Short mmCIF file of C-alpha atoms and ligand atoms in Angstrom, two decimals:
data_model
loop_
_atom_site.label_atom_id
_atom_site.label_comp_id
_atom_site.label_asym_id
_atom_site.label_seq_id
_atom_site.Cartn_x
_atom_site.Cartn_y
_atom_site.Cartn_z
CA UNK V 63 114.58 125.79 90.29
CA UNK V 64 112.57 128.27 88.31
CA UNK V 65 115.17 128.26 85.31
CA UNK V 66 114.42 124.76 85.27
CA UNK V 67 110.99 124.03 85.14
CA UNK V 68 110.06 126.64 82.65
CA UNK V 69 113.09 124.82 80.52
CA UNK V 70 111.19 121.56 81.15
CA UNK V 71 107.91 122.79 80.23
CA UNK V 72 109.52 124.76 77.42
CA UNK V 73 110.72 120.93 76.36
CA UNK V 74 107.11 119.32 76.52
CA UNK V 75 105.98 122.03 73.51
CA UNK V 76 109.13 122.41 71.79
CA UNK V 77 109.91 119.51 69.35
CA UNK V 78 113.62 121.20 68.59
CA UNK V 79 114.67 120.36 72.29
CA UNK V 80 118.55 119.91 72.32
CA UNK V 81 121.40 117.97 74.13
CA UNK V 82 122.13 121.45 74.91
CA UNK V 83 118.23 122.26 76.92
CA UNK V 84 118.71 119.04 78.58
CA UNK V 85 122.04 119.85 79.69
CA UNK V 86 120.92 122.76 81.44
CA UNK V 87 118.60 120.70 83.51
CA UNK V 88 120.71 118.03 84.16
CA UNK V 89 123.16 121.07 85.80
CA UNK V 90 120.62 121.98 88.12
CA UNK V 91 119.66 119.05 89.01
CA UNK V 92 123.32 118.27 90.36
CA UNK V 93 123.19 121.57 91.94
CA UNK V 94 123.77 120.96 96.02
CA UNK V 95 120.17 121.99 97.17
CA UNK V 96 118.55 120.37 100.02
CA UNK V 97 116.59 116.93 99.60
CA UNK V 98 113.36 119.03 99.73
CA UNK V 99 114.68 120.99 97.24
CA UNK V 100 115.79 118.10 94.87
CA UNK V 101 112.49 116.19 94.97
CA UNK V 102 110.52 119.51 94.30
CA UNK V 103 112.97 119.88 91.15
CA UNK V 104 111.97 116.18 90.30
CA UNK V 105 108.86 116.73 90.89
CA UNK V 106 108.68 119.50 87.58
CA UNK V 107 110.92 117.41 85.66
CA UNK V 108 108.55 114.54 85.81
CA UNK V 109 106.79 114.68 83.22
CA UNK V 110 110.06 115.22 80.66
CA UNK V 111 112.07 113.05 82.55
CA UNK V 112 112.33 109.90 80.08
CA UNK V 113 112.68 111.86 76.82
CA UNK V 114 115.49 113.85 78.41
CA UNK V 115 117.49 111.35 80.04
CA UNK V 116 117.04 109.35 76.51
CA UNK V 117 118.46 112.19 74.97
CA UNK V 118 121.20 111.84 77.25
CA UNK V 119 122.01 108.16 76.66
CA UNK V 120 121.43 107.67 80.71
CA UNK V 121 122.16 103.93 80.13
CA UNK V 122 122.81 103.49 84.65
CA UNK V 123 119.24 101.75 85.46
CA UNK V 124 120.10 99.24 82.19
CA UNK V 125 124.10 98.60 83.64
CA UNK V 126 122.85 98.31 86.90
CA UNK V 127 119.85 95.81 86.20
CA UNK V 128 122.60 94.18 84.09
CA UNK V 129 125.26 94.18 86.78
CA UNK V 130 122.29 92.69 89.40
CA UNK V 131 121.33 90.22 87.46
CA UNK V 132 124.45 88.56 86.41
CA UNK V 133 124.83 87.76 90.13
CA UNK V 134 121.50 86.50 91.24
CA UNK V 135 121.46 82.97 91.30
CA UNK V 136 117.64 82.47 92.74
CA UNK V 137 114.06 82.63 91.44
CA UNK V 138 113.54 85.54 89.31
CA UNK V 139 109.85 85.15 89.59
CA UNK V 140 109.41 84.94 93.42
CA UNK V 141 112.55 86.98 93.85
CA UNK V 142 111.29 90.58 95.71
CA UNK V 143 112.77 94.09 94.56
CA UNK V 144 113.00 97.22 95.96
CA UNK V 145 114.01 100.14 93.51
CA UNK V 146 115.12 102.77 96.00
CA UNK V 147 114.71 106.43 94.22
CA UNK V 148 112.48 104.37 91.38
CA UNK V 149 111.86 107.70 89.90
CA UNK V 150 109.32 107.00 86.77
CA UNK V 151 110.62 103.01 86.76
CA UNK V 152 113.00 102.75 84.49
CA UNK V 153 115.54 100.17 86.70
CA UNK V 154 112.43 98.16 87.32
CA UNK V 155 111.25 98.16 83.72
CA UNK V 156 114.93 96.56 82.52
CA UNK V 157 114.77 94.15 85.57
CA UNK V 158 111.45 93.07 84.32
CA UNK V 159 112.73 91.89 80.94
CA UNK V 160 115.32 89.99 82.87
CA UNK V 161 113.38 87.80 84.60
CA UNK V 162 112.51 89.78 87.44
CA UNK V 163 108.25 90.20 88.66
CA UNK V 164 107.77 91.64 92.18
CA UNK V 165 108.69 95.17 92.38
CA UNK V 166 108.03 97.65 95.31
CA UNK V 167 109.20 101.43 94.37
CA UNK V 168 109.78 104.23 96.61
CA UNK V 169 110.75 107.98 95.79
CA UNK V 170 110.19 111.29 96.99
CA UNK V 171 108.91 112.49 94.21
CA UNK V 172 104.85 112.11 94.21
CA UNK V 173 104.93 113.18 90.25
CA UNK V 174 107.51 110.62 89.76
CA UNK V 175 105.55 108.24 91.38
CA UNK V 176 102.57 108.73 89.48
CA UNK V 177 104.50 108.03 86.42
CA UNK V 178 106.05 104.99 87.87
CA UNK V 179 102.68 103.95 88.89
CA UNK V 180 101.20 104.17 85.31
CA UNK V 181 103.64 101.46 84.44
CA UNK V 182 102.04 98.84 86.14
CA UNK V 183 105.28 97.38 87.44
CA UNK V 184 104.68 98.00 91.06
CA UNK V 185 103.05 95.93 93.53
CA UNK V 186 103.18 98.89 95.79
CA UNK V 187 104.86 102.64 95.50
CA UNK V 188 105.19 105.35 98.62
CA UNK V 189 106.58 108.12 98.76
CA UNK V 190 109.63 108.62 101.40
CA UNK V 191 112.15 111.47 101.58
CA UNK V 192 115.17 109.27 101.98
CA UNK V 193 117.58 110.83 104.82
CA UNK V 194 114.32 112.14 106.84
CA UNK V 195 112.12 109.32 106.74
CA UNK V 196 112.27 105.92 107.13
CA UNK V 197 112.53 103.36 103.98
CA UNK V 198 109.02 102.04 104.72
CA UNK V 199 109.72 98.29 104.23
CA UNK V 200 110.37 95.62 107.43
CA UNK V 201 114.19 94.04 107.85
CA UNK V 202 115.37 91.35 105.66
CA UNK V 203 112.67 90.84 103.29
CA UNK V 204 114.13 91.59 99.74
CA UNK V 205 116.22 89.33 97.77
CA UNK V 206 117.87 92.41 95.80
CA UNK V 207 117.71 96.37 96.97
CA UNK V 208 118.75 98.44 94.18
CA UNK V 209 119.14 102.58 93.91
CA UNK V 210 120.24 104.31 90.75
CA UNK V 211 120.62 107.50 90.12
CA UNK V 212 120.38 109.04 93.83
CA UNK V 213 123.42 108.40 95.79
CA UNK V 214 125.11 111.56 94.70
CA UNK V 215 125.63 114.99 96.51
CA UNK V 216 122.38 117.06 97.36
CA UNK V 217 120.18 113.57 96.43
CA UNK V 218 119.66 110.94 99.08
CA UNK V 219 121.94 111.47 102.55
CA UNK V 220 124.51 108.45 102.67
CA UNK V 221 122.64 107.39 106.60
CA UNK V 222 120.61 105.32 104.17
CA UNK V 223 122.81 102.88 102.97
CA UNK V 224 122.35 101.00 106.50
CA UNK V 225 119.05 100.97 106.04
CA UNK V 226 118.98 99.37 102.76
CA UNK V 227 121.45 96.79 104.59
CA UNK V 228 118.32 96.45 106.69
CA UNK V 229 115.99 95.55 104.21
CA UNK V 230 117.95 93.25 102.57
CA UNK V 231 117.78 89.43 103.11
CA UNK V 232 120.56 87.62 104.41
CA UNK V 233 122.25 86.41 100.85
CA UNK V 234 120.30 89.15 99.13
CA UNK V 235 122.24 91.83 96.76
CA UNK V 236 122.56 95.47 97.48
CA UNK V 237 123.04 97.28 93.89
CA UNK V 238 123.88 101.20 94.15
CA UNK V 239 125.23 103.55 92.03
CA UNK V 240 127.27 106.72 92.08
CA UNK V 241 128.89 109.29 90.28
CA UNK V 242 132.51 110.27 89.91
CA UNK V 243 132.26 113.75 88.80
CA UNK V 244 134.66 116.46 90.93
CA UNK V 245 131.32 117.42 92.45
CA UNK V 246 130.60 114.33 94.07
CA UNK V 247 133.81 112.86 94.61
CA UNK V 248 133.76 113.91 98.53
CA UNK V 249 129.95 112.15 98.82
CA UNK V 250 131.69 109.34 97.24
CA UNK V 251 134.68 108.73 99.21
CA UNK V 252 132.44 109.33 102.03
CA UNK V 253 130.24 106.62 100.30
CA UNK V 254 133.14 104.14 99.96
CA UNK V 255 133.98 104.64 103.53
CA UNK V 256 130.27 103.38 104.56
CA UNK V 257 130.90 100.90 102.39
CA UNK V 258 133.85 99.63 104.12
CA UNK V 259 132.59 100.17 107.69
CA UNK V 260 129.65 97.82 106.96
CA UNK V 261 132.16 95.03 105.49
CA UNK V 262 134.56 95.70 109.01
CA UNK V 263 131.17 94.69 110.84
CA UNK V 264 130.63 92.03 108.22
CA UNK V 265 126.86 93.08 107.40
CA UNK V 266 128.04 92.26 103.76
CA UNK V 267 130.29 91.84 101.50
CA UNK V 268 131.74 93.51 98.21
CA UNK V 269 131.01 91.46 94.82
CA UNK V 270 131.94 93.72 92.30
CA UNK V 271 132.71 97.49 91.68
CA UNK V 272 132.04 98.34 87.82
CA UNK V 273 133.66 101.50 87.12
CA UNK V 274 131.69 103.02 84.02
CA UNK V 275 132.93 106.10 81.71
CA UNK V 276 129.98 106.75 79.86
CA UNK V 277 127.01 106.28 81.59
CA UNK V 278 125.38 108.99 80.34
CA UNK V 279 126.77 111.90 77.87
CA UNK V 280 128.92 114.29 79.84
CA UNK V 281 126.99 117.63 80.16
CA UNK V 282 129.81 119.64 80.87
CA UNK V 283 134.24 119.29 81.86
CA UNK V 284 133.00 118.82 85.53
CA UNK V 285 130.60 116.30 84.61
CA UNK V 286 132.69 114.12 82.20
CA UNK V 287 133.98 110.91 84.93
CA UNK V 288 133.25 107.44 86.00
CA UNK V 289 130.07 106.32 87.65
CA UNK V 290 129.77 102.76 89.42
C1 LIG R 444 118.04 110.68 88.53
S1 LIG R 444 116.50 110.14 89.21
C2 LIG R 444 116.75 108.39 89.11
C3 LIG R 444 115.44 107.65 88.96
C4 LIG R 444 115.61 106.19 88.56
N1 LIG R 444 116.27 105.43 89.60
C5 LIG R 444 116.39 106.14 87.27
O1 LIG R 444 117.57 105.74 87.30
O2 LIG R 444 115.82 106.54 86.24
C6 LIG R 444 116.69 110.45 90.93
C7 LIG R 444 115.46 110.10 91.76
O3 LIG R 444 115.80 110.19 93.13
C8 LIG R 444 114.73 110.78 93.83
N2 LIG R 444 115.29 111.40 95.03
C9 LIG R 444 116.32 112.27 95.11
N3 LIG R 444 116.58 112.58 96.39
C10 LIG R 444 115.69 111.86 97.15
C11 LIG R 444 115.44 111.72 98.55
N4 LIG R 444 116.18 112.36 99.47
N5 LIG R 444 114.44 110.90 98.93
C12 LIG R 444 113.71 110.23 98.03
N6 LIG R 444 113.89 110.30 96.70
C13 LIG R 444 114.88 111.11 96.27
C14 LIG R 444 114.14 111.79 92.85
O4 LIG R 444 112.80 112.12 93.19
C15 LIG R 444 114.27 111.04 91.54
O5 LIG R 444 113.12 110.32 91.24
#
């Protein structure tokens, strides 16, 4: 944790920050730590968070907003989001130039939230440690639930994905993203098998699995695999 937020606040002074710093950070943030843990580390890396992941290529909140909106047949402008994980906005931000206005962000992170907030996407943002608390929204009252980035090992505990079921409206999309990597590949069978309960109990229904290769550089051998 340490390593990493003096390399982050190394990278705020240091115009000759590499591929190679950010890699660093992106290893630690993969590392297994608790969900306290992982929202403290995203709390430090706030502040870098966009210029890093740019230096990545992180192209998952533009794919997913992408993926989302080729199936969403109903009115962009009344149509209500909730960006699970929102981190500083950047799923919401792509949705917006799709069509998209009503946004309602929630993350663990308060630092990420303040960024978030200085966007002036939101219509409201709280903070929620995914796993312990409760996603803070009623049932069935958003036409598309989206989380990018956070459905991986150490991040956000797969008992959520019912309760983004939950606050889905009948007919509404569920839009989630994972990664492939050998580390997460046990959280993501495990994911697929949630997945699959929820379709035995008809709650939903599969549209589409995109598998993506490069959704963002690979940062190291482990890291190189798909994401959907
Ligand atoms: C890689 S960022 C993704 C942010 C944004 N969705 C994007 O794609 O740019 C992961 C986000 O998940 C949040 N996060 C991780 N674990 C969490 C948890 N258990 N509860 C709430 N937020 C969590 C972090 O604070 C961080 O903002």
């Amino acid at each position: 944790m340490a390593d990493a937020w003096s390399q982050t606040t190394t990278g705020m002074a240091n115009s000759s920050w590499t591929f190679s710093d950010v890699r660093n950070v992106i290893l630690s943030a993969h590392k297994n730590t608790g969900a306290q843990d992982k929202v403290g580390f995203y709390d430090t890396w706030a502040e870098n968070y966009e210029q890093d992941v740019a230096l990545l290529d992180y192209r998952a909140p533009l794919l997913a907003a992408e993926c989302v909106s080729s199936f969403f047949r109903g009115d962009r402008e009344k149509a209500a989001v909730l960006d699970v994980a929102c981190g500083t906005g950047l799923v919401s931000a792509h949705l917006k130039k799709m069509g998209f206005r009503h946004f309602v962000g929630i993350d663990g992170s308060l630092k990420m939230l303040e960024l978030a907030k200085k966007t002036g996407l939101y219509q409201q943002l709280t903070q929620c440690l995914l796993g312990q608390d409760e996603v803070p929204v009623k049932s069935e009252t958003h036409d598309i639930v989206i989380i990018v980035g956070a459905l991986s090992v150490g991040h956000v505990p797969l008992t959520v994905i019912r309760e983004l079921w939950d606050a889905t409206k009948p007919g509404g999309y569920v839009c989630m993203t994972t990664r492939g990597n050998p580390d997460n590949r046990e959280y993501k069978a495990e994911l697929e098998q949630m997945i699959r309960a929820l379709e035995e109990e008809q709650k939903w229904s599969r549209v589409t699995v995109v598998e993506v290769e490069e959704w963002e550089k690979a940062v190291s051998e482990q890291d190189s695999g798909p994401g959907f």
